[in-house]
CSV table of C-alpha atoms and ligand atoms in Angstrom, one decimal:
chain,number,residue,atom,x,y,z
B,219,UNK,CA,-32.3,4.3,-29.1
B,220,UNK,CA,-32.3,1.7,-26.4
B,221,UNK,CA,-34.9,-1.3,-25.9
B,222,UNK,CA,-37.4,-1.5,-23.2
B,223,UNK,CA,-38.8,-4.8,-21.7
B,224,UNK,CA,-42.0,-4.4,-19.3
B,225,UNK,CA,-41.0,-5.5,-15.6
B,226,UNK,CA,-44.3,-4.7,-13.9
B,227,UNK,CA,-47.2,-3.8,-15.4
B,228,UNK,CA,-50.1,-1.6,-15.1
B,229,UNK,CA,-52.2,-3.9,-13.0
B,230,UNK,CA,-48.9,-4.7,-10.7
B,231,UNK,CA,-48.5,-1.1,-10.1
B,232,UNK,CA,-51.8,-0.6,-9.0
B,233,UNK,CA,-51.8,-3.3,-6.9
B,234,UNK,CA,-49.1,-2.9,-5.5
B,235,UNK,CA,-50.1,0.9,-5.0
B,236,UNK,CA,-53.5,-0.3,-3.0
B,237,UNK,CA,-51.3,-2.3,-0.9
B,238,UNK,CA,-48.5,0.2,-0.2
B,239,UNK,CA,-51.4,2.8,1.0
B,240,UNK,CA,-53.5,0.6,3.3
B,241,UNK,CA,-49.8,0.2,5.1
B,242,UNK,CA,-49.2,3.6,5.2
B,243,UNK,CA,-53.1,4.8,6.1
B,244,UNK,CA,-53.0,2.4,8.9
B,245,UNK,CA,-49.8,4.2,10.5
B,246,UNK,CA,-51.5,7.0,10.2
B,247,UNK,CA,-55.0,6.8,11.3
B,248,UNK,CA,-54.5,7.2,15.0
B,249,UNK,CA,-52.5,10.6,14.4
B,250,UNK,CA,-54.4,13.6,15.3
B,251,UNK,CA,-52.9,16.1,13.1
B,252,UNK,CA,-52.6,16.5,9.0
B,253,UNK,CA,-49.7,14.6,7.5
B,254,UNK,CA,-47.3,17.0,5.1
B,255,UNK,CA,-46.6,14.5,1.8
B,256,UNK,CA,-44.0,15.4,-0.2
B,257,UNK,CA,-43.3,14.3,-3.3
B,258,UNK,CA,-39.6,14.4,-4.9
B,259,UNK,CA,-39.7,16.3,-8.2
B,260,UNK,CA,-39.4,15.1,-11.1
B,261,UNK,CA,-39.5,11.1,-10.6
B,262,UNK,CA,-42.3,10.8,-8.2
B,263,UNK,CA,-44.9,12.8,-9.5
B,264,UNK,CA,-47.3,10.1,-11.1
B,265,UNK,CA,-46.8,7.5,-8.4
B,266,UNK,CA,-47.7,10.5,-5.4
B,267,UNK,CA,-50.5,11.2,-7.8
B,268,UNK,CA,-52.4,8.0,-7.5
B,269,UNK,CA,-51.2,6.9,-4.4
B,270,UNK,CA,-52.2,10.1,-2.3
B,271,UNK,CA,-55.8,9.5,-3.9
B,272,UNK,CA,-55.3,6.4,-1.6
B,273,UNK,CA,-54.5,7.6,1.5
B,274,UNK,CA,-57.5,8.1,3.9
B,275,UNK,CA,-56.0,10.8,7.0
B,276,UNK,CA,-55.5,14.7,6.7
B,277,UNK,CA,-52.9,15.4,3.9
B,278,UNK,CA,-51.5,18.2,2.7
B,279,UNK,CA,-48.9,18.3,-0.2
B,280,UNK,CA,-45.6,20.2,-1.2
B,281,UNK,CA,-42.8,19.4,-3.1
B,282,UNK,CA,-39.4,19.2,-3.6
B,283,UNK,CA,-36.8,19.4,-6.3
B,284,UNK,CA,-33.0,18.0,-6.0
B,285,UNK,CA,-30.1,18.6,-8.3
B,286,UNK,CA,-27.3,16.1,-7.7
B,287,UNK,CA,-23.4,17.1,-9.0
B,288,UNK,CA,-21.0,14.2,-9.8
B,289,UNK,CA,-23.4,11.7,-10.9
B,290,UNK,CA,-21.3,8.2,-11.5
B,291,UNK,CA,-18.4,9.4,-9.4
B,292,UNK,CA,-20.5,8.6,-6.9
B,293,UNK,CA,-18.4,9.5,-3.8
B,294,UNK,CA,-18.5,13.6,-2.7
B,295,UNK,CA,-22.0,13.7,-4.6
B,296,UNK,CA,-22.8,16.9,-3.9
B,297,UNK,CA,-27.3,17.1,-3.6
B,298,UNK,CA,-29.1,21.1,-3.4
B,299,UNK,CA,-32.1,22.0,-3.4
B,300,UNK,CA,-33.3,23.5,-6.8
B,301,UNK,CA,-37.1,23.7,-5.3
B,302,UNK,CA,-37.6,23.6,-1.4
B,303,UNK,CA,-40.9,23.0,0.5
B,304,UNK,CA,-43.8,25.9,0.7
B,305,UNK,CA,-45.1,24.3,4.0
B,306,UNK,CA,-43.5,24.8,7.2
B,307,UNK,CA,-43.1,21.5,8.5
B,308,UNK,CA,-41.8,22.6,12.4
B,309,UNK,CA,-44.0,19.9,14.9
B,310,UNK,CA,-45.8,17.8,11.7
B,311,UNK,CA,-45.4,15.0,10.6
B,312,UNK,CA,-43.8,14.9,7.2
B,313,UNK,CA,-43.6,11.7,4.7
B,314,UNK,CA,-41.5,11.7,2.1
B,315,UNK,CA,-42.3,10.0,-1.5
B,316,UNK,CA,-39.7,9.2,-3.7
B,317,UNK,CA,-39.7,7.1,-7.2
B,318,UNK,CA,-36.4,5.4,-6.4
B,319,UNK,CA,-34.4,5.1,-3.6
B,320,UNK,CA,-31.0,3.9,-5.2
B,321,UNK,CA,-27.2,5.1,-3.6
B,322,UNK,CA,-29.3,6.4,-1.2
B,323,UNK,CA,-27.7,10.0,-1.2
B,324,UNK,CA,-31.2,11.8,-2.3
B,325,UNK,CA,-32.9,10.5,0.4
B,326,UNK,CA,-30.5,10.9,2.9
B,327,UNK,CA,-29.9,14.4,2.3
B,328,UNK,CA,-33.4,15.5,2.0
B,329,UNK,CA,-34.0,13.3,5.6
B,330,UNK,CA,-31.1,15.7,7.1
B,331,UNK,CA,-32.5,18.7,5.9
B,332,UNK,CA,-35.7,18.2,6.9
B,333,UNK,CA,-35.0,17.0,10.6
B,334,UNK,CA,-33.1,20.5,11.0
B,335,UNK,CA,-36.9,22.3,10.8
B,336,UNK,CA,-37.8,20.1,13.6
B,337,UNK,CA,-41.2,18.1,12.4
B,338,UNK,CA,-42.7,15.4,14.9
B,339,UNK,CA,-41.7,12.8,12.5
B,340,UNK,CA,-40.0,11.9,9.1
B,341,UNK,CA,-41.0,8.9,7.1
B,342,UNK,CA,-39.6,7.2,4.1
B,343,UNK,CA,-42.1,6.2,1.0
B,344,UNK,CA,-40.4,4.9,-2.1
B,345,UNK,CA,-42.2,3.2,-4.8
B,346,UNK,CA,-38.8,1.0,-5.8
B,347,UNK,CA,-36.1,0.5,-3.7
B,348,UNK,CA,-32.7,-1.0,-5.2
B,349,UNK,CA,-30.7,-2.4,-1.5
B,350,UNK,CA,-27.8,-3.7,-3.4
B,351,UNK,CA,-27.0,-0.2,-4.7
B,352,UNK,CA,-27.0,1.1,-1.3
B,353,UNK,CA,-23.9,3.9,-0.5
B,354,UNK,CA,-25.5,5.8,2.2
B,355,UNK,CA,-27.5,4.3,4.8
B,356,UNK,CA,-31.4,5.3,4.7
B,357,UNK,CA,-34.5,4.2,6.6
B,358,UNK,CA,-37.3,3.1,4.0
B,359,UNK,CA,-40.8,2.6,6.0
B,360,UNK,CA,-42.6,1.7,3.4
B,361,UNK,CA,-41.9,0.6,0.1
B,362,UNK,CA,-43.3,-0.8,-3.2
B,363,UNK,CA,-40.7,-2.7,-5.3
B,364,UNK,CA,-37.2,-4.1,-4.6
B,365,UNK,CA,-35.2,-4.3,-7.7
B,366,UNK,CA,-31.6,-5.6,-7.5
B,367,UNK,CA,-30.5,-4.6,-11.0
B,368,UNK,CA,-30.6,-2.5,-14.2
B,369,UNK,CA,-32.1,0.8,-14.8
B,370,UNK,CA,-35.8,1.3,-15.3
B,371,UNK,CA,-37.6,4.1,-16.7
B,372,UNK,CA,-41.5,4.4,-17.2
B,373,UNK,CA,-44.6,5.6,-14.3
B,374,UNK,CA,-42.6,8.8,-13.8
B,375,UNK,CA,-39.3,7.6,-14.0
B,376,UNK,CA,-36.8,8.6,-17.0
B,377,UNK,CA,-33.6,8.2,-18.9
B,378,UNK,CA,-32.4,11.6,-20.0
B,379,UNK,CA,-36.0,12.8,-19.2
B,380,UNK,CA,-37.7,10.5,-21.8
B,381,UNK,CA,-40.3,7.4,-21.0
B,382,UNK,CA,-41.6,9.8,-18.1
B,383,UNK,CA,-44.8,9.1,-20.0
B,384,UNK,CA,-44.9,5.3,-20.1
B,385,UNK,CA,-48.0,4.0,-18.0
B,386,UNK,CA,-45.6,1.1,-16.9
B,387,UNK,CA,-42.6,0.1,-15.4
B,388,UNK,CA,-39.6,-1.2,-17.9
B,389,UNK,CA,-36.3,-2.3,-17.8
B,390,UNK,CA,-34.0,-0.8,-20.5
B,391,UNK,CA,-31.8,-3.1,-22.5
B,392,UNK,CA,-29.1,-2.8,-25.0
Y,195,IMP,P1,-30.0,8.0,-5.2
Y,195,IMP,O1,-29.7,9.4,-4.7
Y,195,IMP,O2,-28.7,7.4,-5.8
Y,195,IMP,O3,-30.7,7.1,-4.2
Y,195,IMP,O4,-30.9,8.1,-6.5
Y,195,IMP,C1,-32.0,8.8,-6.5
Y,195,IMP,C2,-32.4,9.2,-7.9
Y,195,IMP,O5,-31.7,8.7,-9.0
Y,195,IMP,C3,-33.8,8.7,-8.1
Y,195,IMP,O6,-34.8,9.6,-7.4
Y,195,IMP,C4,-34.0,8.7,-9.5
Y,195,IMP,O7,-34.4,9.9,-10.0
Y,195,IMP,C5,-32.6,8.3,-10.1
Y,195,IMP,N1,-32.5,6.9,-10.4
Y,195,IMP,C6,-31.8,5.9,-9.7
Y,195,IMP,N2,-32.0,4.7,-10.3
Y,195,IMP,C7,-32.8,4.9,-11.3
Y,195,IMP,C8,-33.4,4.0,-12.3
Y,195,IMP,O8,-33.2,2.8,-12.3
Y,195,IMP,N3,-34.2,4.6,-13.2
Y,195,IMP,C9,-34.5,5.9,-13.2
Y,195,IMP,N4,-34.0,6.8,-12.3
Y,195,IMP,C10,-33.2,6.3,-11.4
Y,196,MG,MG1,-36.0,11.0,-8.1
């Protein structure tokens, strides 16, 4: 059982959360059609929870779920979908929300696949993003957290699927 050390709280999320969304609301509020959000299964779902509840255009929601192969051999990770999209997103604009964007290969991948159905626009929302971990080159538009190091669990995010369920965000230590 590993140790866990609190590297934002509660209040920082939600702070951070209100800021994040008066960014992305204001990119958005001159656009005349309904934004397609789509939140990256499992990771993001309690940070696309409360921030959607922020954002002030026309939304609609779907989700996605990726399976990655070769996990810590890093190079040839292999990403599938193991849930696509129910919305056709042909001419929308489409803005992805992810938990963590890390190697980048998630991201990237789902970007590319989603830009072959053609939408008017893809954007990048990822509560933490890790740049010194970067393998694969992504865009981020918005973001909440940079974190250089270590491996954080909590608000959604897990180690082998546990702390999902903590309300904040924590660092796990030996
Ligand atoms: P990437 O494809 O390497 O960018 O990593 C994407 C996925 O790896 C994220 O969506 C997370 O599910 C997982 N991940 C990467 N770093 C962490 C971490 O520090 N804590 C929990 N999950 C992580
Ligand atoms: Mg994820």
């Amino acid at each position: 059982m590993s140790h866990i050390r609190e590297v934002f709280s509660q209040e920082k999320i939600q702070s951070t959360i209100k800021q994040l969304a008066e960014k992305i609301n204001s990119h958005y509020q001159d656009s005349q059609d309904a934004v397609v959000a789509v939140c990256v299964l499992k990771g993001a779902f309690v940070f696309f929870a409360d921030l959607i509840r922020k954002l002030h255009f026309d939304l609609e929601i779907d989700f996605v779920r990726l399976a990655s192969y070769g996990k810590g051999t890093s190079r040839g990770e292999k990403v599938i979908f193991s849930k696509d999209m129910e919305i056709p997103i042909t001419d929308r604009h489409v803005l992805i929300i992810e938990d963590i964007v890390d190697t980048g290969t998630t991201v990237n991948y789902l970007s590319r696949v989603l830009a072959t159905r053609r939408p008017k626009s893809v954007k990048v929302c990822t509560l933490v993003h890790k740049p010194s971990r970067r393998e694969v080159q992504v865009d981020i538009d918005f973001y909440g957290f940079e974190v250089d190091q270590g491996f954080i669990v909590g608000y959604g995010l897990d180690f082998a699927e546990k702390y999902r369920n903590l309300p904040n965000i924590c660092e796990l230590v030996e």
